[in-house]
């Protein structure tokens, strides 16, 4: 049985975040774009996942969101590059937020699927990456978005396409989201 050598250095990372709002009615008092702009300005706490990957807003427009993320060694996979889950999380975030920015008061969404294409590796040396997500089509019950991650040299590192379900407030009669109620 071989014994692995002790690592030459030990590293740690402490993540600080605020608990998400527990009163969901309060969360949905604003339109999607108002919610995102409140997060971008610091008026409302960012979701806890943002702390894990150093995710922050650059801009929020109608159907268009730009964010940055900070890859580091704590995101590495066994082969010494940033794990694909980092790419997928960043891309899912900008696609979802682009859709979120189009929603009226009281309406939510959830990701139904995301397809990610990895074009170049990310390492800690890559530095800050920028992700851009935009809505390509929005219908009543579904929205489609695309996104890409670029490095400081403007090289595309990964792309994604996503489908999101639009979720309307619950029906008073059934308690189910109104777009899920059959009349």
Short mmCIF file of N, CA and C in Angstrom, two decimals:
data_model
loop_
_atom_site.label_atom_id
_atom_site.label_comp_id
_atom_site.label_asym_id
_atom_site.label_seq_id
_atom_site.Cartn_x
_atom_site.Cartn_y
_atom_site.Cartn_z
N UNK A 1 0.85 -1.18 0.00
CA UNK A 1 0.00 0.00 0.00
C UNK A 1 0.89 1.24 0.00
N UNK A 2 0.67 2.10 -0.97
CA UNK A 2 1.48 3.31 -1.02
C UNK A 2 0.89 4.38 -0.12
N UNK A 3 1.76 5.18 0.42
CA UNK A 3 1.35 6.26 1.30
C UNK A 3 1.57 7.58 0.56
N UNK A 4 0.52 8.37 0.53
CA UNK A 4 0.63 9.67 -0.13
C UNK A 4 1.46 10.62 0.72
N UNK A 5 2.29 11.41 0.09
CA UNK A 5 3.08 12.38 0.86
C UNK A 5 2.17 13.45 1.46
N UNK A 6 2.62 13.99 2.56
CA UNK A 6 1.89 15.11 3.18
C UNK A 6 1.93 16.31 2.25
N UNK A 7 0.82 17.04 2.17
CA UNK A 7 0.87 18.26 1.34
C UNK A 7 1.90 19.23 1.89
N UNK A 8 2.54 19.96 0.99
CA UNK A 8 3.58 20.90 1.42
C UNK A 8 2.99 22.12 2.11
N UNK A 9 1.78 22.47 1.76
CA UNK A 9 1.12 23.59 2.43
C UNK A 9 -0.33 23.24 2.68
N UNK A 10 -0.84 23.75 3.75
CA UNK A 10 -2.27 23.60 4.04
C UNK A 10 -2.93 24.94 3.84
N UNK A 11 -4.02 24.93 3.17
CA UNK A 11 -4.76 26.17 2.92
C UNK A 11 -6.15 26.02 3.47
N UNK A 12 -6.76 27.15 3.74
CA UNK A 12 -8.15 27.13 4.18
C UNK A 12 -8.85 28.34 3.60
N UNK A 13 -10.14 28.24 3.61
CA UNK A 13 -10.94 29.36 3.11
C UNK A 13 -12.16 29.47 4.00
N UNK A 14 -12.42 30.66 4.47
CA UNK A 14 -13.60 30.92 5.28
C UNK A 14 -14.60 31.68 4.43
N UNK A 15 -15.82 31.22 4.46
CA UNK A 15 -16.87 31.85 3.66
C UNK A 15 -17.84 32.56 4.59
N UNK A 16 -18.07 33.83 4.33
CA UNK A 16 -19.02 34.62 5.10
C UNK A 16 -20.20 34.94 4.20
N UNK A 17 -21.41 34.75 4.72
CA UNK A 17 -22.61 35.05 3.95
C UNK A 17 -23.75 35.35 4.90
N UNK A 18 -24.76 36.00 4.37
CA UNK A 18 -25.98 36.25 5.13
C UNK A 18 -27.01 35.20 4.76
N UNK A 19 -27.79 34.79 5.72
CA UNK A 19 -28.86 33.83 5.45
C UNK A 19 -29.84 34.43 4.47
N UNK A 20 -30.36 33.62 3.57
CA UNK A 20 -31.35 34.14 2.63
C UNK A 20 -32.62 34.54 3.36
N UNK A 21 -33.37 35.44 2.75
CA UNK A 21 -34.64 35.90 3.31
C UNK A 21 -35.57 34.70 3.50
N UNK A 22 -36.08 34.52 4.72
CA UNK A 22 -36.97 33.38 4.99
C UNK A 22 -38.41 33.70 4.62
N UNK A 23 -38.76 34.97 4.56
CA UNK A 23 -40.12 35.37 4.19
C UNK A 23 -40.18 35.52 2.67
N UNK A 24 -40.62 34.45 2.00
CA UNK A 24 -40.64 34.45 0.53
C UNK A 24 -41.56 35.53 -0.05
N UNK A 25 -42.61 35.87 0.67
CA UNK A 25 -43.50 36.94 0.18
C UNK A 25 -42.73 38.25 0.08
N UNK A 26 -41.84 38.50 1.03
CA UNK A 26 -41.05 39.73 1.02
C UNK A 26 -40.08 39.74 -0.17
N UNK A 27 -39.52 38.57 -0.48
CA UNK A 27 -38.60 38.47 -1.61
C UNK A 27 -39.28 38.89 -2.91
N UNK A 28 -40.55 38.52 -3.05
CA UNK A 28 -41.27 38.76 -4.30
C UNK A 28 -42.05 40.06 -4.32
N UNK A 29 -41.76 40.99 -3.41
CA UNK A 29 -42.40 42.31 -3.43
C UNK A 29 -41.85 43.20 -4.53
N UNK A 30 -40.70 42.84 -5.07
CA UNK A 30 -40.07 43.62 -6.14
C UNK A 30 -40.12 42.82 -7.43
N UNK A 31 -40.02 43.54 -8.55
CA UNK A 31 -39.87 42.85 -9.83
C UNK A 31 -38.48 42.20 -9.85
N UNK A 32 -38.26 41.32 -10.81
CA UNK A 32 -36.97 40.65 -10.90
C UNK A 32 -35.82 41.62 -11.06
N UNK A 33 -35.97 42.60 -11.94
CA UNK A 33 -34.87 43.54 -12.17
C UNK A 33 -34.63 44.40 -10.93
N UNK A 34 -35.70 44.74 -10.20
CA UNK A 34 -35.54 45.50 -8.95
C UNK A 34 -34.82 44.66 -7.90
N UNK A 35 -35.14 43.36 -7.82
CA UNK A 35 -34.46 42.47 -6.88
C UNK A 35 -32.96 42.40 -7.18
N UNK A 36 -32.64 42.18 -8.44
CA UNK A 36 -31.23 42.05 -8.84
C UNK A 36 -30.46 43.35 -8.64
N UNK A 37 -31.08 44.48 -8.97
CA UNK A 37 -30.39 45.76 -8.77
C UNK A 37 -30.19 46.05 -7.28
N UNK A 38 -31.13 45.61 -6.44
CA UNK A 38 -30.97 45.77 -4.99
C UNK A 38 -29.79 44.93 -4.50
N UNK A 39 -29.62 43.74 -5.05
CA UNK A 39 -28.45 42.90 -4.70
C UNK A 39 -27.17 43.54 -5.20
N UNK A 40 -27.19 44.01 -6.45
CA UNK A 40 -25.99 44.61 -7.04
C UNK A 40 -25.52 45.83 -6.25
N UNK A 41 -26.47 46.58 -5.69
CA UNK A 41 -26.11 47.79 -4.94
C UNK A 41 -25.79 47.50 -3.48
N UNK A 42 -26.02 46.26 -3.03
CA UNK A 42 -25.76 45.91 -1.63
C UNK A 42 -26.94 46.17 -0.71
N UNK A 43 -28.05 46.66 -1.24
CA UNK A 43 -29.24 46.91 -0.44
C UNK A 43 -29.83 45.61 0.08
N UNK A 44 -29.74 44.56 -0.71
CA UNK A 44 -30.21 43.23 -0.35
C UNK A 44 -29.01 42.30 -0.43
N UNK A 45 -28.90 41.37 0.52
CA UNK A 45 -27.78 40.43 0.52
C UNK A 45 -27.82 39.52 -0.70
N UNK A 46 -26.65 39.25 -1.23
CA UNK A 46 -26.54 38.30 -2.35
C UNK A 46 -26.81 36.89 -1.82
N UNK A 47 -27.22 35.98 -2.68
CA UNK A 47 -27.44 34.61 -2.21
C UNK A 47 -26.13 33.99 -1.72
N UNK A 48 -26.21 33.06 -0.77
CA UNK A 48 -24.99 32.46 -0.20
C UNK A 48 -24.04 31.85 -1.22
N UNK A 49 -24.55 31.30 -2.33
CA UNK A 49 -23.67 30.70 -3.33
C UNK A 49 -22.65 31.71 -3.84
N UNK A 50 -23.00 32.99 -3.84
CA UNK A 50 -22.09 34.03 -4.33
C UNK A 50 -20.78 34.05 -3.55
N UNK A 51 -20.86 33.79 -2.25
CA UNK A 51 -19.65 33.78 -1.42
C UNK A 51 -18.72 32.63 -1.77
N UNK A 52 -19.27 31.51 -2.19
CA UNK A 52 -18.45 30.34 -2.51
C UNK A 52 -17.58 30.56 -3.73
N UNK A 53 -18.06 31.33 -4.69
CA UNK A 53 -17.31 31.48 -5.94
C UNK A 53 -16.93 32.92 -6.25
N UNK A 54 -17.11 33.80 -5.27
CA UNK A 54 -16.73 35.20 -5.48
C UNK A 54 -17.54 35.86 -6.57
N UNK A 55 -18.82 35.53 -6.64
CA UNK A 55 -19.70 36.02 -7.70
C UNK A 55 -20.24 37.39 -7.35
N UNK A 56 -20.13 38.33 -8.27
CA UNK A 56 -20.64 39.68 -8.04
C UNK A 56 -21.18 40.29 -9.33
N UNK A 57 -22.12 41.21 -9.18
CA UNK A 57 -22.73 41.87 -10.34
C UNK A 57 -21.83 42.96 -10.89
N UNK A 58 -21.83 43.08 -12.21
CA UNK A 58 -21.22 44.20 -12.92
C UNK A 58 -22.34 45.09 -13.43
N UNK A 59 -23.35 44.45 -14.08
CA UNK A 59 -24.48 45.22 -14.60
C UNK A 59 -25.72 44.34 -14.66
N UNK A 60 -26.87 45.00 -14.56
CA UNK A 60 -28.17 44.33 -14.64
C UNK A 60 -29.06 45.16 -15.56
N UNK A 61 -29.44 44.56 -16.68
CA UNK A 61 -30.37 45.19 -17.61
C UNK A 61 -31.56 44.29 -17.82
N UNK A 62 -32.49 44.72 -18.63
CA UNK A 62 -33.67 43.92 -18.92
C UNK A 62 -33.27 42.75 -19.82
N UNK A 63 -33.22 41.55 -19.25
CA UNK A 63 -32.84 40.37 -20.02
C UNK A 63 -31.36 40.23 -20.27
N UNK A 64 -30.53 40.98 -19.55
CA UNK A 64 -29.09 41.00 -19.80
C UNK A 64 -28.34 41.26 -18.48
N UNK A 65 -27.48 40.32 -18.10
CA UNK A 65 -26.76 40.43 -16.83
C UNK A 65 -25.28 40.12 -17.06
N UNK A 66 -24.41 40.89 -16.41
CA UNK A 66 -22.97 40.64 -16.43
C UNK A 66 -22.51 40.50 -14.98
N UNK A 67 -21.72 39.44 -14.73
CA UNK A 67 -21.19 39.18 -13.39
C UNK A 67 -19.72 38.80 -13.51
N UNK A 68 -19.01 38.92 -12.40
CA UNK A 68 -17.64 38.42 -12.34
C UNK A 68 -17.58 37.33 -11.26
N UNK A 69 -16.58 36.48 -11.38
CA UNK A 69 -16.35 35.43 -10.39
C UNK A 69 -14.84 35.29 -10.19
N UNK A 70 -14.47 34.78 -9.03
CA UNK A 70 -13.07 34.67 -8.64
C UNK A 70 -12.66 33.21 -8.46
N UNK A 71 -12.11 32.57 -9.49
CA UNK A 71 -11.64 31.20 -9.31
C UNK A 71 -10.38 31.16 -8.45
N UNK A 72 -10.27 30.15 -7.62
CA UNK A 72 -9.06 29.96 -6.84
C UNK A 72 -8.83 28.46 -6.64
N UNK A 73 -7.76 28.11 -5.94
CA UNK A 73 -7.40 26.70 -5.78
C UNK A 73 -8.46 25.89 -5.04
N UNK A 74 -9.31 26.54 -4.26
CA UNK A 74 -10.36 25.78 -3.54
C UNK A 74 -11.41 25.25 -4.51
N UNK A 75 -11.37 25.68 -5.76
CA UNK A 75 -12.31 25.21 -6.78
C UNK A 75 -11.69 24.12 -7.65
N UNK A 76 -10.49 23.68 -7.34
CA UNK A 76 -9.78 22.73 -8.19
C UNK A 76 -10.37 21.32 -8.16
N UNK A 77 -10.21 20.65 -9.29
CA UNK A 77 -10.54 19.23 -9.41
C UNK A 77 -9.23 18.43 -9.22
N UNK A 78 -9.27 17.11 -9.32
CA UNK A 78 -8.06 16.32 -9.09
C UNK A 78 -6.93 16.55 -10.08
N UNK A 79 -7.19 17.15 -11.24
CA UNK A 79 -6.11 17.35 -12.22
C UNK A 79 -5.53 18.76 -12.17
N UNK A 80 -5.90 19.55 -11.16
CA UNK A 80 -5.27 20.84 -10.96
C UNK A 80 -5.81 21.99 -11.77
N UNK A 81 -7.06 21.91 -12.17
CA UNK A 81 -7.72 23.05 -12.80
C UNK A 81 -9.08 23.23 -12.13
N UNK A 82 -9.73 24.34 -12.43
CA UNK A 82 -11.00 24.63 -11.79
C UNK A 82 -12.05 23.61 -12.26
N UNK A 83 -12.77 23.09 -11.31
CA UNK A 83 -13.81 22.08 -11.55
C UNK A 83 -14.90 22.61 -12.46
N UNK A 84 -15.44 21.76 -13.31
CA UNK A 84 -16.52 22.15 -14.21
C UNK A 84 -17.74 22.68 -13.49
N UNK A 85 -17.92 22.29 -12.24
CA UNK A 85 -19.05 22.79 -11.46
C UNK A 85 -18.96 24.30 -11.24
N UNK A 86 -17.76 24.83 -11.17
CA UNK A 86 -17.57 26.29 -11.07
C UNK A 86 -18.12 26.95 -12.34
N UNK A 87 -17.69 26.44 -13.51
CA UNK A 87 -18.18 26.97 -14.79
C UNK A 87 -19.71 26.91 -14.82
N UNK A 88 -20.24 25.72 -14.51
CA UNK A 88 -21.69 25.51 -14.59
C UNK A 88 -22.45 26.42 -13.64
N UNK A 89 -21.92 26.61 -12.43
CA UNK A 89 -22.59 27.47 -11.46
C UNK A 89 -22.60 28.93 -11.92
N UNK A 90 -21.49 29.40 -12.42
CA UNK A 90 -21.41 30.78 -12.91
C UNK A 90 -22.35 30.97 -14.11
N UNK A 91 -22.33 30.04 -15.04
CA UNK A 91 -23.17 30.16 -16.23
C UNK A 91 -24.65 30.02 -15.89
N UNK A 92 -25.00 29.10 -14.99
CA UNK A 92 -26.39 28.97 -14.56
C UNK A 92 -26.85 30.25 -13.86
N UNK A 93 -25.96 30.86 -13.10
CA UNK A 93 -26.30 32.11 -12.39
C UNK A 93 -26.60 33.25 -13.36
N UNK A 94 -25.74 33.46 -14.36
CA UNK A 94 -26.00 34.58 -15.27
C UNK A 94 -27.18 34.31 -16.19
N UNK A 95 -27.38 33.05 -16.59
CA UNK A 95 -28.57 32.73 -17.39
C UNK A 95 -29.82 32.96 -16.55
N UNK A 96 -29.83 32.42 -15.34
CA UNK A 96 -30.99 32.56 -14.47
C UNK A 96 -31.27 34.01 -14.12
N UNK A 97 -30.22 34.77 -13.82
CA UNK A 97 -30.43 36.19 -13.48
C UNK A 97 -30.91 36.98 -14.68
N UNK A 98 -30.45 36.63 -15.89
CA UNK A 98 -30.95 37.31 -17.09
C UNK A 98 -32.46 37.08 -17.22
N UNK A 99 -32.90 35.85 -16.99
CA UNK A 99 -34.34 35.55 -17.01
C UNK A 99 -35.03 36.28 -15.87
N UNK A 100 -34.45 36.21 -14.68
CA UNK A 100 -35.02 36.85 -13.49
C UNK A 100 -35.28 38.34 -13.74
N UNK A 101 -34.38 38.98 -14.47
CA UNK A 101 -34.50 40.42 -14.72
C UNK A 101 -35.72 40.78 -15.56
N UNK A 102 -36.36 39.79 -16.19
CA UNK A 102 -37.53 40.05 -17.04
C UNK A 102 -38.85 39.81 -16.31
N UNK A 103 -38.79 39.37 -15.05
CA UNK A 103 -40.00 38.93 -14.36
C UNK A 103 -40.71 40.06 -13.62
N UNK A 104 -42.04 40.06 -13.64
CA UNK A 104 -42.79 41.05 -12.87
C UNK A 104 -42.84 40.67 -11.39
N UNK A 105 -43.38 41.56 -10.58
CA UNK A 105 -43.55 41.34 -9.15
C UNK A 105 -44.29 40.02 -8.92
N UNK A 106 -43.81 39.23 -7.97
CA UNK A 106 -44.49 38.01 -7.57
C UNK A 106 -44.21 36.78 -8.40
N UNK A 107 -43.42 36.91 -9.46
CA UNK A 107 -43.17 35.78 -10.36
C UNK A 107 -41.73 35.31 -10.17
N UNK A 108 -41.54 33.99 -10.17
CA UNK A 108 -40.22 33.41 -10.01
C UNK A 108 -39.85 32.53 -11.19
N UNK A 109 -38.76 31.82 -11.06
CA UNK A 109 -38.30 30.93 -12.13
C UNK A 109 -37.47 29.82 -11.50
N UNK A 110 -37.21 28.80 -12.27
CA UNK A 110 -36.25 27.77 -11.90
C UNK A 110 -35.61 27.24 -13.16
N UNK A 111 -34.37 26.83 -13.06
CA UNK A 111 -33.69 26.25 -14.21
C UNK A 111 -34.26 24.87 -14.50
N UNK A 112 -34.61 24.63 -15.76
CA UNK A 112 -35.05 23.30 -16.19
C UNK A 112 -33.89 22.49 -16.73
N UNK A 113 -33.02 23.16 -17.48
CA UNK A 113 -31.84 22.48 -18.02
C UNK A 113 -30.79 23.52 -18.38
N UNK A 114 -29.55 23.05 -18.39
CA UNK A 114 -28.45 23.89 -18.85
C UNK A 114 -27.45 23.00 -19.57
N UNK A 115 -26.97 23.50 -20.69
CA UNK A 115 -25.93 22.80 -21.44
C UNK A 115 -24.69 23.69 -21.41
N UNK A 116 -23.60 23.13 -20.95
CA UNK A 116 -22.36 23.87 -20.83
C UNK A 116 -21.32 23.28 -21.78
N UNK A 117 -20.62 24.16 -22.49
CA UNK A 117 -19.50 23.75 -23.34
C UNK A 117 -18.24 24.37 -22.76
N UNK A 118 -17.27 23.52 -22.42
CA UNK A 118 -15.99 23.96 -21.85
C UNK A 118 -15.00 24.13 -22.99
N UNK A 119 -14.49 25.34 -23.17
CA UNK A 119 -13.60 25.63 -24.29
C UNK A 119 -12.14 25.74 -23.88
N UNK A 120 -11.86 26.29 -22.69
CA UNK A 120 -10.50 26.44 -22.18
C UNK A 120 -10.53 26.23 -20.66
N UNK A 121 -9.46 25.70 -20.10
CA UNK A 121 -9.44 25.51 -18.64
C UNK A 121 -9.31 26.84 -17.89
N UNK A 122 -9.76 26.81 -16.66
CA UNK A 122 -9.57 27.94 -15.74
C UNK A 122 -8.70 27.43 -14.60
N UNK A 123 -7.74 28.24 -14.19
CA UNK A 123 -6.93 27.95 -13.01
C UNK A 123 -6.95 29.19 -12.12
N UNK A 124 -6.32 29.08 -10.97
CA UNK A 124 -6.23 30.24 -10.08
C UNK A 124 -5.51 31.39 -10.78
N UNK A 125 -4.58 31.06 -11.66
CA UNK A 125 -3.82 32.09 -12.38
C UNK A 125 -4.66 32.82 -13.43
N UNK A 126 -5.80 32.27 -13.80
CA UNK A 126 -6.67 32.92 -14.78
C UNK A 126 -7.13 34.28 -14.27
N UNK A 127 -7.34 34.37 -12.96
CA UNK A 127 -7.83 35.62 -12.38
C UNK A 127 -9.32 35.76 -12.56
N UNK A 128 -9.80 36.95 -12.30
CA UNK A 128 -11.23 37.22 -12.39
C UNK A 128 -11.76 36.88 -13.78
N UNK A 129 -12.90 36.17 -13.79
CA UNK A 129 -13.57 35.88 -15.05
C UNK A 129 -14.87 36.67 -15.10
N UNK A 130 -15.29 37.00 -16.31
CA UNK A 130 -16.52 37.76 -16.51
C UNK A 130 -17.52 36.89 -17.26
N UNK A 131 -18.73 36.83 -16.72
CA UNK A 131 -19.80 36.05 -17.33
C UNK A 131 -20.91 36.98 -17.79
N UNK A 132 -21.38 36.74 -18.99
CA UNK A 132 -22.45 37.55 -19.57
C UNK A 132 -23.59 36.60 -19.92
N UNK A 133 -24.79 36.90 -19.46
CA UNK A 133 -25.96 36.10 -19.77
C UNK A 133 -27.05 36.97 -20.37
N UNK A 134 -27.76 36.44 -21.36
CA UNK A 134 -28.81 37.22 -22.01
C UNK A 134 -29.97 36.29 -22.39
N UNK A 135 -31.16 36.85 -22.34
CA UNK A 135 -32.36 36.11 -22.72
C UNK A 135 -32.47 36.13 -24.24
N UNK A 136 -32.67 34.95 -24.82
CA UNK A 136 -32.84 34.86 -26.27
C UNK A 136 -34.31 34.79 -26.65
N UNK A 137 -35.15 34.26 -25.75
CA UNK A 137 -36.59 34.22 -25.99
C UNK A 137 -37.30 34.05 -24.67
N UNK A 138 -38.36 34.81 -24.49
CA UNK A 138 -39.16 34.71 -23.27
C UNK A 138 -40.61 34.54 -23.66
N UNK A 139 -41.22 33.43 -23.26
CA UNK A 139 -42.63 33.18 -23.47
C UNK A 139 -43.33 33.26 -22.11
N UNK A 140 -44.60 32.94 -22.06
CA UNK A 140 -45.34 33.05 -20.80
C UNK A 140 -44.79 32.10 -19.73
N UNK A 141 -44.55 30.85 -20.09
CA UNK A 141 -44.19 29.84 -19.10
C UNK A 141 -42.74 29.37 -19.15
N UNK A 142 -41.99 29.83 -20.13
CA UNK A 142 -40.61 29.37 -20.28
C UNK A 142 -39.76 30.50 -20.87
N UNK A 143 -38.49 30.47 -20.53
CA UNK A 143 -37.55 31.44 -21.10
C UNK A 143 -36.27 30.71 -21.47
N UNK A 144 -35.62 31.20 -22.51
CA UNK A 144 -34.38 30.63 -22.99
C UNK A 144 -33.28 31.68 -22.86
N UNK A 145 -32.11 31.26 -22.41
CA UNK A 145 -31.01 32.20 -22.23
C UNK A 145 -29.71 31.56 -22.69
N UNK A 146 -28.75 32.39 -23.01
CA UNK A 146 -27.40 31.95 -23.37
C UNK A 146 -26.41 32.74 -22.53
N UNK A 147 -25.20 32.19 -22.41
CA UNK A 147 -24.18 32.86 -21.60
C UNK A 147 -22.79 32.44 -22.06
N UNK A 148 -21.82 33.23 -21.63
CA UNK A 148 -20.42 32.89 -21.87
C UNK A 148 -19.58 33.42 -20.72
N UNK A 149 -18.45 32.77 -20.51
CA UNK A 149 -17.45 33.23 -19.53
C UNK A 149 -16.22 33.62 -20.32
N UNK A 150 -15.67 34.80 -20.00
CA UNK A 150 -14.45 35.28 -20.66
C UNK A 150 -13.39 35.60 -19.62
N UNK A 151 -12.13 35.51 -20.03
CA UNK A 151 -11.03 35.91 -19.15
C UNK A 151 -10.66 37.37 -19.40
N UNK A 152 -9.63 37.85 -18.72
CA UNK A 152 -9.23 39.26 -18.85
C UNK A 152 -8.75 39.61 -20.25
N UNK A 153 -8.33 38.60 -21.02
CA UNK A 153 -7.88 38.82 -22.40
C UNK A 153 -9.04 38.71 -23.39
N UNK A 154 -10.28 38.62 -22.87
CA UNK A 154 -11.51 38.53 -23.67
C UNK A 154 -11.63 37.21 -24.43
N UNK A 155 -10.92 36.19 -23.98
CA UNK A 155 -11.00 34.86 -24.58
C UNK A 155 -12.21 34.13 -23.98
N UNK A 156 -13.05 33.54 -24.82
CA UNK A 156 -14.22 32.79 -24.34
C UNK A 156 -13.74 31.46 -23.76
N UNK A 157 -14.06 31.24 -22.48
CA UNK A 157 -13.63 30.03 -21.78
C UNK A 157 -14.70 28.94 -21.77
N UNK A 158 -15.96 29.37 -21.77
CA UNK A 158 -17.08 28.42 -21.75
C UNK A 158 -18.34 29.14 -22.21
N UNK A 159 -19.28 28.36 -22.72
CA UNK A 159 -20.58 28.89 -23.13
C UNK A 159 -21.67 28.00 -22.55
N UNK A 160 -22.90 28.53 -22.56
CA UNK A 160 -24.03 27.75 -22.06
C UNK A 160 -25.31 28.19 -22.75
N UNK A 161 -26.25 27.27 -22.78
CA UNK A 161 -27.62 27.60 -23.14
C UNK A 161 -28.49 27.01 -22.05
N UNK A 162 -29.57 27.72 -21.71
CA UNK A 162 -30.39 27.33 -20.58
C UNK A 162 -31.87 27.50 -20.89
N UNK A 163 -32.66 26.67 -20.26
CA UNK A 163 -34.12 26.78 -20.32
C UNK A 163 -34.61 26.95 -18.89
N UNK A 164 -35.44 27.97 -18.66
CA UNK A 164 -35.98 28.23 -17.33
C UNK A 164 -37.50 28.19 -17.36
N UNK A 165 -38.09 27.61 -16.34
CA UNK A 165 -39.53 27.60 -16.15
C UNK A 165 -39.93 28.86 -15.41
N UNK A 166 -40.92 29.57 -15.90
CA UNK A 166 -41.46 30.75 -15.23
C UNK A 166 -42.54 30.25 -14.27
N UNK A 167 -42.44 30.66 -13.00
CA UNK A 167 -43.35 30.18 -11.97
C UNK A 167 -44.19 31.35 -11.45
N UNK A 168 -45.50 31.22 -11.62
CA UNK A 168 -46.43 32.27 -11.22
C UNK A 168 -46.93 32.02 -9.80
N UNK A 169 -47.49 33.06 -9.16
CA UNK A 169 -48.00 32.89 -7.79
C UNK A 169 -49.01 31.75 -7.72
N UNK A 170 -49.12 31.19 -6.53
CA UNK A 170 -50.02 30.06 -6.33
C UNK A 170 -51.48 30.43 -6.55
N UNK A 171 -52.21 29.47 -7.07
CA UNK A 171 -53.65 29.62 -7.27
C UNK A 171 -54.34 29.51 -5.91
N UNK A 172 -55.26 30.41 -5.64
CA UNK A 172 -56.01 30.37 -4.38
C UNK A 172 -56.81 29.08 -4.27
N UNK A 173 -57.26 28.54 -5.40
CA UNK A 173 -58.11 27.34 -5.38
C UNK A 173 -57.33 26.07 -5.07
N UNK A 174 -56.11 25.95 -5.61
CA UNK A 174 -55.38 24.68 -5.48
C UNK A 174 -54.08 24.77 -4.70
N UNK A 175 -53.54 25.95 -4.55
CA UNK A 175 -52.23 26.10 -3.89
C UNK A 175 -51.07 25.83 -4.83
N UNK A 176 -51.35 25.41 -6.06
CA UNK A 176 -50.30 25.16 -7.05
C UNK A 176 -50.02 26.44 -7.82
N UNK A 177 -48.79 26.55 -8.38
CA UNK A 177 -48.52 27.72 -9.23
C UNK A 177 -49.58 27.84 -10.31
N UNK A 178 -50.03 29.05 -10.59
CA UNK A 178 -51.15 29.24 -11.51
C UNK A 178 -50.87 28.73 -12.91
N UNK A 179 -49.60 28.69 -13.34
CA UNK A 179 -49.32 28.15 -14.66
C UNK A 179 -49.31 26.63 -14.67
N UNK A 180 -49.47 26.01 -13.51
CA UNK A 180 -49.52 24.55 -13.41
C UNK A 180 -50.96 24.05 -13.19
N UNK A 181 -51.91 24.96 -13.09
CA UNK A 181 -53.31 24.58 -12.80
C UNK A 181 -54.03 24.37 -14.12
N UNK A 182 -54.66 23.23 -14.25
CA UNK A 182 -55.48 22.96 -15.45
C UNK A 182 -56.90 23.36 -15.13
N UNK A 183 -57.48 24.11 -16.01
CA UNK A 183 -58.86 24.59 -15.82
C UNK A 183 -59.84 23.61 -16.42
#
